[in-house]
């Protein structure tokens, strides 16, 4: 219920558990654990949770029987905690549970809905252990080493029952992880060795000049784990082996995932790709050759079976045991895993050697898993209790941070003959460090600093001969000179990614953080500089926070940097502050650290340092601010502290890096209208436009275009941008730019296109063609912005003609197949003006084979934005009688009726609009009534949204042409709200409301006459 949820469970982007066999297995295990908990552990079952587990339940008051107080739809248990709160409470649709005993009872009451209740509970309580045991207890656990006896926590917390409960939950977690690993074991599919052999063959097909079959074939990662896979560990758990980028001679670049189940196109995994890039974007093929033949006619026409037969490549092979490798053991963090590695130790190369085809090699468990006593999976020893911290690297925090760097595989000399003279000299000096007195130690440290400590050979030599441990131990001495000498060496060698990790593993970072309290300014400066180097990976940043390093670093910022003349003491304070900011910059990659910086008062002090005139101070200050500006609370603080003016002022600097960070900070803060107004007030728009001329600096260009995009949301800013001819420059950037630039450029163009005059400018500058060409990309953020821009341009008839000529409508329609709900919704919104303004819209829609079926299918989506956009598209499509007939045959009436019960006004508006247009064909009016759509529609008239009332009134008028619908409307009290609508200022609204009332009245008169004659 802890690591298993984050490491093994498979989650959707919306935070729901996917419907996979592994997830179903996990849920059943958790259900069994909860059901049996009260009977097996009665004392622990009575323990009251620190916070209640709450979730939306399908249970109602009538499901509860004895031992509960039931009042209408509310339920409370007789049992209460020490503060008188019920251990179980049900308020309609939401249940609160405070003990395992009540949780077990609730699961039993759920009967055939048990599994659904467990799933809902886990989805809405992603970290149940913290809620059960409390954050204070969890923090005590986090600070202990993974191999520490957990029972020792009992003395610190003073709650024996809580510790026992933790051990039970921990054991349950281990069982879940073990079960998941067994799922991975024994799968039939592709072998890493077979994949490598096929890749080598494909690489040979890239040669031959003009006769070559492929342009290039490459891996996204050069690093090979010990099991032969190149995929990162958390993807290996999903049976993925590696990722390829293949450039055919006749089609666009292919991004391919190789897994044990086969190969398929992904969302565009490059180096350091987003998580969304891993999503499957095609069918699964048995091997690379089959996939390439289906996507590249040139490849298919220039290869034959013999090309692959000579390699005897097995398409499927029994994988006896391919175990996912943990990134921490291999010296790799879990996000960025693509850094290149050239010199790998001979032993590592032997381990990475792939299987020969059909060799049947059995892969061994990597040492990390063995250390966790999970070797029972291979039939060796029973699984022991696994320490919680062993899995902590993949905790919730790992999902909220981005890795700044990649930890590289260890490099070692392969034999003594390869060791340099510096290596032996450093070994001798370390011996003196270990045995020398205080004077000898200081002299040795000075001698060691004479070496080029930025050279990797010297850095690793210090570690290999035990010097790193000695240097860290010197930090505990009372001798200031020894500490200074040690830190001066550590700050240099900590530029090495392996040294950084070793420092953290040895507990050195905690000691460096402690030195931040030293009264000696040199020590504080050196400690902060070393932390800035070390805190570039997740675990180091977390360690700094846990040992109050954030608060201590923020205190270092308290100086006066803006005086005309500073004393020597004040200059030293400024230097210490600069190193403190550098350390905070490294630490600010973590969301929790950003909040810690804000709570420690860092915003005010950073704002004061932002007024400095020195670029070496400003760059880390602005870098930290733009990093933290991703959090809304920090953006508000930046605004209230008056920093926007300083950021705008620094946009005029001659330093590209400073300009880039300032533009990036404005980009993130300009989500808020007040910030956009402040940027304009302080004349920041023109400097942003001028930065577009620095097209060679892609990072600066991405930041500047992002700031322009967000600032252009305000119409007042848009007018200024038009004065500065920003649109023409932006349209010129729609080609030959990296995706991070294109996303922002297209976003800005989409905002500019909201103004009619700008639509013509985009067309004259050739922007329509550039936008349509971008519709074939894979980047989801880019596709969302492109479709929005195309949709905005399509409201102009001349632009629509060009879009239609370039086959843009088909390309937009095809994006409805994209797995991203955001892309689907954006594409559907873009289709509305395209259909509305196309010359022969009806015929155009019918010419798209399968297009209408795809539209109807998306009415089954669970995303309200997708549903609203699809309903809007249906309302436009249904204007053509032929298309409406096809939609009716595809079951659009029944699917629309199923959506009627909703409180989302945006969906209500377009749903009612779609219903009104679909009533125009055959017996659809009666079908809507039979499907139960009329009664919920009447309720829409209570909405405060005028657009909802308008579309609802039109739909009700159409439905009122069927007598049975009139009866339903009348029974639901439709007359009174319609009378109110008749008083509207909108003539069309008045007419439809009056028409509906008239139809109701006519039916009533007809019934009365019928009664008189009978």
Tab-separated table of N, CA, C and O in Angstrom, residues 863-971:
chain	number	residue	atom	x	y	z
A	863	UNK	N	-13.832	12.139	-20.149
A	863	UNK	CA	-13.310	13.490	-19.961
A	863	UNK	C	-14.356	14.508	-20.411
A	863	UNK	O	-14.785	14.510	-21.564
A	864	UNK	N	-14.764	15.383	-19.511
A	864	UNK	CA	-15.835	16.335	-19.820
A	864	UNK	C	-15.463	17.310	-20.928
A	864	UNK	O	-16.312	17.729	-21.711
A	865	UNK	N	-14.185	17.707	-20.998
A	865	UNK	CA	-13.768	18.632	-22.045
A	865	UNK	C	-13.866	17.959	-23.417
A	865	UNK	O	-14.281	18.589	-24.392
A	866	UNK	N	-13.475	16.681	-23.475
A	866	UNK	CA	-13.617	15.933	-24.732
A	866	UNK	C	-15.092	15.830	-25.109
A	866	UNK	O	-15.474	16.060	-26.271
A	867	UNK	N	-15.937	15.500	-24.137
A	867	UNK	CA	-17.365	15.348	-24.417
A	867	UNK	C	-17.979	16.659	-24.901
A	867	UNK	O	-18.758	16.672	-25.860
A	868	UNK	N	-17.620	17.774	-24.250
A	868	UNK	CA	-18.174	19.071	-24.652
A	868	UNK	C	-17.758	19.420	-26.077
A	868	UNK	O	-18.584	19.879	-26.888
A	869	UNK	N	-16.485	19.206	-26.399
A	869	UNK	CA	-15.999	19.540	-27.737
A	869	UNK	C	-16.623	18.638	-28.802
A	869	UNK	O	-16.951	19.098	-29.906
A	870	UNK	N	-16.800	17.363	-28.484
A	870	UNK	CA	-17.408	16.434	-29.441
A	870	UNK	C	-18.875	16.801	-29.666
A	870	UNK	O	-19.381	16.754	-30.800
A	871	UNK	N	-19.567	17.181	-28.590
A	871	UNK	CA	-20.963	17.609	-28.747
A	871	UNK	C	-21.052	18.851	-29.627
A	871	UNK	O	-21.965	18.983	-30.458
A	872	UNK	N	-20.115	19.781	-29.457
A	872	UNK	CA	-20.092	20.978	-30.295
A	872	UNK	C	-19.855	20.598	-31.763
A	872	UNK	O	-20.477	21.161	-32.673
A	873	UNK	N	-18.954	19.640	-31.993
A	873	UNK	CA	-18.685	19.184	-33.352
A	873	UNK	C	-19.929	18.516	-33.951
A	873	UNK	O	-20.264	18.736	-35.123
A	874	UNK	N	-20.622	17.700	-33.139
A	874	UNK	CA	-21.835	17.022	-33.625
A	874	UNK	C	-22.900	18.047	-33.999
A	874	UNK	O	-23.610	17.898	-35.006
A	875	UNK	N	-23.004	19.116	-33.199
A	875	UNK	CA	-23.994	20.157	-33.503
A	875	UNK	C	-23.726	20.770	-34.873
A	875	UNK	O	-24.665	21.092	-35.616
A	876	UNK	N	-22.458	20.917	-35.243
A	876	UNK	CA	-22.116	21.474	-36.559
A	876	UNK	C	-22.297	20.444	-37.670
A	876	UNK	O	-22.767	20.770	-38.766
A	877	UNK	N	-21.912	19.199	-37.384
A	877	UNK	CA	-22.044	18.142	-38.398
A	877	UNK	C	-23.513	17.889	-38.718
A	877	UNK	O	-23.895	17.663	-39.875
A	878	UNK	N	-24.369	17.954	-37.686
A	878	UNK	CA	-25.783	17.608	-37.847
A	878	UNK	C	-26.556	18.638	-38.650
A	878	UNK	O	-27.733	18.430	-38.970
A	879	UNK	N	-25.928	19.758	-39.011
A	879	UNK	CA	-26.600	20.736	-39.866
A	879	UNK	C	-26.836	20.166	-41.271
A	879	UNK	O	-27.712	20.630	-42.004
A	880	UNK	N	-26.048	19.155	-41.630
A	880	UNK	CA	-26.231	18.482	-42.921
A	880	UNK	C	-27.105	17.251	-42.716
A	880	UNK	O	-26.796	16.392	-41.874
A	881	UNK	N	-28.177	17.171	-43.471
A	881	UNK	CA	-29.154	16.106	-43.266
A	881	UNK	C	-28.567	14.715	-43.499
A	881	UNK	O	-28.843	13.771	-42.766
A	882	UNK	N	-27.730	14.589	-44.525
A	882	UNK	CA	-27.124	13.288	-44.808
A	882	UNK	C	-26.222	12.817	-43.690
A	882	UNK	O	-26.244	11.643	-43.298
A	883	UNK	N	-25.419	13.728	-43.163
A	883	UNK	CA	-24.539	13.369	-42.046
A	883	UNK	C	-25.336	13.043	-40.793
A	883	UNK	O	-24.960	12.159	-40.020
A	884	UNK	N	-26.431	13.777	-40.570
A	884	UNK	CA	-27.274	13.508	-39.407
A	884	UNK	C	-27.882	12.112	-39.489
A	884	UNK	O	-27.994	11.403	-38.480
A	885	UNK	N	-28.247	11.704	-40.684
A	885	UNK	CA	-28.793	10.352	-40.859
A	885	UNK	C	-27.753	9.296	-40.485
A	885	UNK	O	-28.060	8.299	-39.814
A	886	UNK	N	-26.508	9.527	-40.914
A	886	UNK	CA	-25.439	8.570	-40.581
A	886	UNK	C	-25.192	8.548	-39.081
A	886	UNK	O	-25.034	7.482	-38.464
A	887	UNK	N	-25.152	9.720	-38.463
A	887	UNK	CA	-24.953	9.791	-37.008
A	887	UNK	C	-26.047	9.036	-36.274
A	887	UNK	O	-25.788	8.337	-35.283
A	888	UNK	N	-27.278	9.174	-36.761
A	888	UNK	CA	-28.401	8.482	-36.124
A	888	UNK	C	-28.220	6.977	-36.206
A	888	UNK	O	-28.428	6.248	-35.228
A	889	UNK	N	-27.808	6.494	-37.376
A	889	UNK	CA	-27.579	5.053	-37.540
A	889	UNK	C	-26.454	4.551	-36.635
A	889	UNK	O	-26.455	3.381	-36.235
A	890	UNK	N	-25.505	5.437	-36.328
A	890	UNK	CA	-24.377	5.058	-35.462
A	890	UNK	C	-24.724	5.122	-33.983
A	890	UNK	O	-23.864	4.860	-33.131
A	891	UNK	N	-25.967	5.485	-33.653
A	891	UNK	CA	-26.412	5.473	-32.251
A	891	UNK	C	-26.119	6.736	-31.480
A	891	UNK	O	-25.970	6.708	-30.255
A	892	UNK	N	-26.072	7.879	-32.181
A	892	UNK	CA	-25.727	9.122	-31.498
A	892	UNK	C	-26.793	9.528	-30.486
A	892	UNK	O	-26.478	10.116	-29.437
A	893	UNK	N	-28.061	9.215	-30.760
A	893	UNK	CA	-29.147	9.625	-29.861
A	893	UNK	C	-28.991	8.980	-28.494
A	893	UNK	O	-29.061	9.644	-27.453
A	894	UNK	N	-28.776	7.686	-28.473
A	894	UNK	CA	-28.656	6.976	-27.196
A	894	UNK	C	-27.429	7.449	-26.405
A	894	UNK	O	-27.485	7.595	-25.181
A	895	UNK	N	-26.323	7.690	-27.104
A	895	UNK	CA	-25.103	8.120	-26.414
A	895	UNK	C	-25.248	9.532	-25.860
A	895	UNK	O	-24.774	9.831	-24.756
A	896	UNK	N	-25.902	10.418	-26.604
A	896	UNK	CA	-26.151	11.768	-26.089
A	896	UNK	C	-27.065	11.719	-24.870
A	896	UNK	O	-26.853	12.450	-23.891
A	897	UNK	N	-28.071	10.859	-24.923
A	897	UNK	CA	-29.012	10.751	-23.809
A	897	UNK	C	-28.316	10.288	-22.533
A	897	UNK	O	-28.659	10.729	-21.430
A	898	UNK	N	-27.318	9.430	-22.676
A	898	UNK	CA	-26.603	8.928	-21.496
A	898	UNK	C	-25.790	10.012	-20.806
A	898	UNK	O	-25.430	9.878	-19.633
A	899	UNK	N	-25.495	11.075	-21.533
A	899	UNK	CA	-24.659	12.147	-20.969
A	899	UNK	C	-25.482	13.223	-20.276
A	899	UNK	O	-24.912	14.159	-19.709
A	900	UNK	N	-26.804	13.131	-20.317
A	900	UNK	CA	-27.639	14.238	-19.882
A	900	UNK	C	-27.475	14.573	-18.396
A	900	UNK	O	-27.589	15.735	-18.013
A	901	UNK	N	-27.189	13.596	-17.564
A	901	UNK	CA	-27.076	13.866	-16.129
A	901	UNK	C	-25.660	14.360	-15.841
A	901	UNK	O	-24.725	13.578	-15.660
A	902	UNK	N	-25.508	15.660	-15.844
A	902	UNK	CA	-24.205	16.284	-15.589
A	902	UNK	C	-24.428	17.669	-14.997
A	902	UNK	O	-25.465	18.305	-15.238
A	903	UNK	N	-23.457	18.151	-14.227
A	903	UNK	CA	-23.532	19.491	-13.641
A	903	UNK	C	-22.537	20.448	-14.310
A	903	UNK	O	-22.430	21.604	-13.917
A	904	UNK	N	-21.808	19.954	-15.294
A	904	UNK	CA	-20.812	20.770	-15.992
A	904	UNK	C	-21.533	21.656	-17.020
A	904	UNK	O	-22.054	21.178	-18.020
A	905	UNK	N	-21.572	22.969	-16.763
A	905	UNK	CA	-22.314	23.878	-17.636
A	905	UNK	C	-21.751	23.938	-19.047
A	905	UNK	O	-22.494	24.122	-20.014
A	906	UNK	N	-20.435	23.808	-19.186
A	906	UNK	CA	-19.837	23.824	-20.522
A	906	UNK	C	-20.321	22.629	-21.321
A	906	UNK	O	-20.667	22.744	-22.500
A	907	UNK	N	-20.373	21.468	-20.687
A	907	UNK	CA	-20.886	20.271	-21.355
A	907	UNK	C	-22.380	20.398	-21.596
A	907	UNK	O	-22.880	20.030	-22.668
A	908	UNK	N	-23.115	20.924	-20.620
A	908	UNK	CA	-24.566	21.101	-20.780
A	908	UNK	C	-24.891	21.946	-22.018
A	908	UNK	O	-25.794	21.629	-22.800
A	909	UNK	N	-24.135	23.053	-22.169
A	909	UNK	CA	-24.375	23.969	-23.278
A	909	UNK	C	-24.293	23.246	-24.619
A	909	UNK	O	-25.235	23.289	-25.440
A	910	UNK	N	-23.190	22.574	-24.857
A	910	UNK	CA	-22.981	21.945	-26.171
A	910	UNK	C	-23.777	20.644	-26.308
A	910	UNK	O	-24.143	20.269	-27.432
A	911	UNK	N	-24.050	19.980	-25.198
A	911	UNK	CA	-24.875	18.777	-25.255
A	911	UNK	C	-26.301	19.134	-25.670
A	911	UNK	O	-26.898	18.489	-26.544
A	912	UNK	N	-26.860	20.185	-25.065
A	912	UNK	CA	-28.207	20.622	-25.435
A	912	UNK	C	-28.245	21.091	-26.888
A	912	UNK	O	-29.206	20.840	-27.628
A	913	UNK	N	-27.166	21.752	-27.314
A	913	UNK	CA	-27.070	22.212	-28.697
A	913	UNK	C	-27.079	21.019	-29.655
A	913	UNK	O	-27.767	21.033	-30.691
A	914	UNK	N	-26.307	19.977	-29.310
A	914	UNK	CA	-26.270	18.779	-30.150
A	914	UNK	C	-27.628	18.085	-30.193
A	914	UNK	O	-28.080	17.636	-31.263
A	915	UNK	N	-28.305	18.019	-29.060
A	915	UNK	CA	-29.632	17.394	-29.010
A	915	UNK	C	-30.603	18.153	-29.908
A	915	UNK	O	-31.373	17.557	-30.681
A	916	UNK	N	-30.559	19.491	-29.815
A	916	UNK	CA	-31.465	20.294	-30.636
A	916	UNK	C	-31.277	20.050	-32.123
A	916	UNK	O	-32.253	19.950	-32.880
A	917	UNK	N	-30.032	19.934	-32.577
A	917	UNK	CA	-29.780	19.711	-34.004
A	917	UNK	C	-30.104	18.275	-34.415
A	917	UNK	O	-30.537	18.034	-35.547
A	918	UNK	N	-29.879	17.318	-33.511
A	918	UNK	CA	-30.138	15.913	-33.862
A	918	UNK	C	-31.626	15.591	-33.911
A	918	UNK	O	-32.006	14.531	-34.405
A	919	UNK	N	-32.474	16.481	-33.385
A	919	UNK	CA	-33.918	16.245	-33.432
A	919	UNK	C	-34.482	16.403	-34.847
A	919	UNK	O	-35.642	16.047	-35.099
A	920	UNK	N	-33.666	16.923	-35.744
A	920	UNK	CA	-34.162	17.264	-37.077
A	920	UNK	C	-34.306	16.067	-38.011
A	920	UNK	O	-34.639	16.235	-39.182
A	921	UNK	N	-34.031	14.869	-37.544
A	921	UNK	CA	-34.063	13.711	-38.445
A	921	UNK	C	-35.004	12.631	-37.922
A	921	UNK	O	-34.928	12.221	-36.755
A	922	UNK	N	-35.892	12.177	-38.817
A	922	UNK	CA	-36.733	11.015	-38.551
A	922	UNK	C	-37.443	11.072	-37.205
A	922	UNK	O	-38.079	12.064	-36.832
A	923	UNK	N	-37.328	9.968	-36.480
A	923	UNK	CA	-38.009	9.830	-35.184
A	923	UNK	C	-37.073	10.114	-34.020
A	923	UNK	O	-37.264	9.587	-32.929
A	924	UNK	N	-36.056	10.920	-34.261
A	924	UNK	CA	-35.080	11.185	-33.203
A	924	UNK	C	-35.698	11.869	-31.992
A	924	UNK	O	-35.275	11.650	-30.864
A	925	UNK	N	-36.720	12.718	-32.227
A	925	UNK	CA	-37.350	13.386	-31.085
A	925	UNK	C	-37.952	12.361	-30.141
A	925	UNK	O	-37.762	12.414	-28.918
A	926	UNK	N	-38.665	11.406	-30.711
A	926	UNK	CA	-39.271	10.357	-29.883
A	926	UNK	C	-38.199	9.476	-29.254
A	926	UNK	O	-38.331	9.048	-28.092
A	927	UNK	N	-37.121	9.228	-29.985
A	927	UNK	CA	-36.038	8.395	-29.460
A	927	UNK	C	-35.378	9.048	-28.255
A	927	UNK	O	-35.023	8.371	-27.283
A	928	UNK	N	-35.199	10.369	-28.303
A	928	UNK	CA	-34.642	11.076	-27.142
A	928	UNK	C	-35.560	10.912	-25.929
A	928	UNK	O	-35.100	10.719	-24.797
A	929	UNK	N	-36.856	11.000	-26.177
A	929	UNK	CA	-37.807	10.816	-25.076
A	929	UNK	C	-37.745	9.420	-24.506
A	929	UNK	O	-37.728	9.237	-23.276
A	930	UNK	N	-37.694	8.418	-25.385
A	930	UNK	CA	-37.613	7.031	-24.924
A	930	UNK	C	-36.327	6.765	-24.160
A	930	UNK	O	-36.290	5.919	-23.261
A	931	UNK	N	-35.237	7.490	-24.519
A	931	UNK	CA	-33.940	7.277	-23.865
A	931	UNK	C	-33.813	8.048	-22.555
A	931	UNK	O	-32.767	8.000	-21.905
A	932	UNK	N	-34.867	8.790	-22.177
A	932	UNK	CA	-34.844	9.498	-20.895
A	932	UNK	C	-34.066	10.796	-20.908
A	932	UNK	O	-33.553	11.226	-19.862
A	933	UNK	N	-33.981	11.449	-22.065
A	933	UNK	CA	-33.176	12.673	-22.163
A	933	UNK	C	-33.963	13.925	-21.806
A	933	UNK	O	-33.366	14.969	-21.514
A	934	UNK	N	-35.293	13.853	-21.812
A	934	UNK	CA	-36.105	15.065	-21.663
A	934	UNK	C	-36.089	15.593	-20.227
A	934	UNK	O	-35.869	16.783	-19.987
A	935	UNK	N	-36.314	14.722	-19.260
A	935	UNK	CA	-36.396	15.167	-17.859
A	935	UNK	C	-35.117	15.862	-17.377
A	935	UNK	O	-35.189	16.954	-16.791
A	936	UNK	N	-33.938	15.296	-17.605
A	936	UNK	CA	-32.721	16.012	-17.167
A	936	UNK	C	-32.536	17.342	-17.885
A	936	UNK	O	-32.020	18.296	-17.310
A	937	UNK	N	-32.998	17.406	-19.158
A	937	UNK	CA	-32.834	18.629	-19.934
A	937	UNK	C	-33.640	19.773	-19.318
A	937	UNK	O	-33.188	20.927	-19.316
A	938	UNK	N	-34.805	19.466	-18.792
A	938	UNK	CA	-35.632	20.496	-18.142
A	938	UNK	C	-34.880	21.114	-16.968
A	938	UNK	O	-34.946	22.327	-16.732
A	939	UNK	N	-34.129	20.295	-16.278
A	939	UNK	CA	-33.375	20.770	-15.113
A	939	UNK	C	-32.296	21.771	-15.512
A	939	UNK	O	-31.879	22.602	-14.696
A	940	UNK	N	-31.836	21.731	-16.755
A	940	UNK	CA	-30.793	22.648	-17.219
A	940	UNK	C	-31.253	24.108	-17.147
A	940	UNK	O	-30.431	25.023	-17.074
A	941	UNK	N	-32.584	24.338	-17.190
A	941	UNK	CA	-33.099	25.704	-17.173
A	941	UNK	C	-32.818	26.416	-15.853
A	941	UNK	O	-32.969	27.636	-15.756
A	942	UNK	N	-32.407	25.669	-14.838
A	942	UNK	CA	-32.069	26.273	-13.544
A	942	UNK	C	-30.638	26.803	-13.522
A	942	UNK	O	-30.222	27.427	-12.546
A	943	UNK	N	-29.893	26.525	-14.576
A	943	UNK	CA	-28.504	26.978	-14.634
A	943	UNK	C	-28.436	28.512	-14.698
A	943	UNK	O	-29.345	29.177	-15.208
A	944	UNK	N	-27.341	29.071	-14.190
A	944	UNK	CA	-27.131	30.520	-14.247
A	944	UNK	C	-26.352	30.935	-15.494
A	944	UNK	O	-26.126	32.120	-15.709
A	945	UNK	N	-25.938	29.953	-16.285
A	945	UNK	CA	-25.189	30.218	-17.517
A	945	UNK	C	-26.176	30.495	-18.650
A	945	UNK	O	-26.998	29.648	-19.004
A	946	UNK	N	-26.093	31.692	-19.225
A	946	UNK	CA	-27.036	32.079	-20.285
A	946	UNK	C	-26.918	31.193	-21.517
A	946	UNK	O	-27.905	30.915	-22.194
A	947	UNK	N	-25.673	30.769	-21.828
A	947	UNK	CA	-25.476	29.908	-22.997
A	947	UNK	C	-26.188	28.579	-22.812
A	947	UNK	O	-26.738	28.015	-23.771
A	948	UNK	N	-26.179	28.053	-21.585
A	948	UNK	CA	-26.875	26.787	-21.300
A	948	UNK	C	-28.372	26.965	-21.474
A	948	UNK	O	-29.051	26.136	-22.096
A	949	UNK	N	-28.900	28.055	-20.949
A	949	UNK	CA	-30.348	28.297	-21.042
A	949	UNK	C	-30.766	28.447	-22.507
A	949	UNK	O	-31.808	27.919	-22.929
A	950	UNK	N	-29.949	29.122	-23.299
A	950	UNK	CA	-30.291	29.347	-24.698
A	950	UNK	C	-30.337	28.036	-25.480
A	950	UNK	O	-31.323	27.752	-26.176
A	951	UNK	N	-29.273	27.239	-25.376
A	951	UNK	CA	-29.237	25.979	-26.125
A	951	UNK	C	-30.295	25.001	-25.598
A	951	UNK	O	-30.869	24.229	-26.373
A	952	UNK	N	-30.566	25.052	-24.304
A	952	UNK	CA	-31.569	24.155	-23.714
A	952	UNK	C	-32.955	24.508	-24.219
A	952	UNK	O	-33.765	23.621	-24.539
A	953	UNK	N	-33.239	25.804	-24.295
A	953	UNK	CA	-34.560	26.245	-24.771
A	953	UNK	C	-34.795	25.796	-26.209
A	953	UNK	O	-35.887	25.320	-26.560
A	954	UNK	N	-33.766	25.925	-27.044
A	954	UNK	CA	-33.887	25.480	-28.443
A	954	UNK	C	-34.138	23.972	-28.496
A	954	UNK	O	-34.992	23.491	-29.248
A	955	UNK	N	-33.401	23.217	-27.684
A	955	UNK	CA	-33.570	21.753	-27.667
A	955	UNK	C	-34.957	21.370	-27.180
A	955	UNK	O	-35.606	20.457	-27.737
A	956	UNK	N	-35.451	22.048	-26.147
A	956	UNK	CA	-36.787	21.746	-25.616
A	956	UNK	C	-37.863	22.048	-26.655
A	956	UNK	O	-38.861	21.309	-26.766
A	957	UNK	N	-37.649	23.119	-27.403
A	957	UNK	CA	-38.630	23.436	-28.460
A	957	UNK	C	-38.700	22.308	-29.484
A	957	UNK	O	-39.789	21.880	-29.888
A	958	UNK	N	-37.537	21.831	-29.916
A	958	UNK	CA	-37.517	20.734	-30.889
A	958	UNK	C	-38.159	19.472	-30.318
A	958	UNK	O	-38.920	18.789	-30.990
A	959	UNK	N	-37.837	19.171	-29.068
A	959	UNK	CA	-38.389	17.965	-28.443
A	959	UNK	C	-39.894	18.092	-28.209
A	959	UNK	O	-40.613	17.085	-28.173
A	960	UNK	N	-40.392	19.336	-28.054
A	960	UNK	CA	-41.819	19.534	-27.766
A	960	UNK	C	-42.705	19.254	-28.975
A	960	UNK	O	-43.929	19.285	-28.870
A	961	UNK	N	-42.086	18.990	-30.120
A	961	UNK	CA	-42.868	18.615	-31.297
A	961	UNK	C	-43.319	17.162	-31.222
A	961	UNK	O	-44.055	16.701	-32.101
A	962	UNK	N	-42.877	16.445	-30.178
A	962	UNK	CA	-43.361	15.079	-29.939
A	962	UNK	C	-44.276	15.106	-28.715
A	962	UNK	O	-43.865	15.581	-27.639
A	963	UNK	N	-45.505	14.598	-28.808
A	963	UNK	CA	-46.479	14.701	-27.695
A	963	UNK	C	-45.989	14.047	-26.403
A	963	UNK	O	-46.211	14.583	-25.311
A	964	UNK	N	-45.365	12.904	-26.520
A	964	UNK	CA	-44.914	12.219	-25.294
A	964	UNK	C	-43.870	13.038	-24.547
A	964	UNK	O	-43.813	13.030	-23.311
A	965	UNK	N	-43.023	13.729	-25.293
A	965	UNK	CA	-42.022	14.588	-24.655
A	965	UNK	C	-42.679	15.748	-23.920
A	965	UNK	O	-42.218	16.170	-22.855
A	966	UNK	N	-43.780	16.275	-24.493
A	966	UNK	CA	-44.490	17.379	-23.845
A	966	UNK	C	-45.016	16.947	-22.491
A	966	UNK	O	-44.934	17.698	-21.505
A	967	UNK	N	-45.529	15.725	-22.420
A	967	UNK	CA	-46.055	15.226	-21.145
A	967	UNK	C	-44.946	15.173	-20.099
A	967	UNK	O	-45.112	15.597	-18.947
A	968	UNK	N	-43.767	14.673	-20.505
A	968	UNK	CA	-42.643	14.595	-19.582
A	968	UNK	C	-42.205	15.984	-19.129
A	968	UNK	O	-41.938	16.222	-17.945
A	969	UNK	N	-42.132	16.915	-20.082
A	969	UNK	CA	-41.742	18.291	-19.738
A	969	UNK	C	-42.716	18.900	-18.725
A	969	UNK	O	-42.307	19.522	-17.740
A	970	UNK	N	-44.001	18.729	-18.996
A	970	UNK	CA	-45.011	19.319	-18.126
A	970	UNK	C	-44.925	18.738	-16.720
A	970	UNK	O	-45.025	19.465	-15.722
A	971	UNK	N	-44.733	17.425	-16.645
A	971	UNK	CA	-44.624	16.781	-15.332
A	971	UNK	C	-43.409	17.279	-14.559
A	971	UNK	O	-43.403	17.301	-13.327
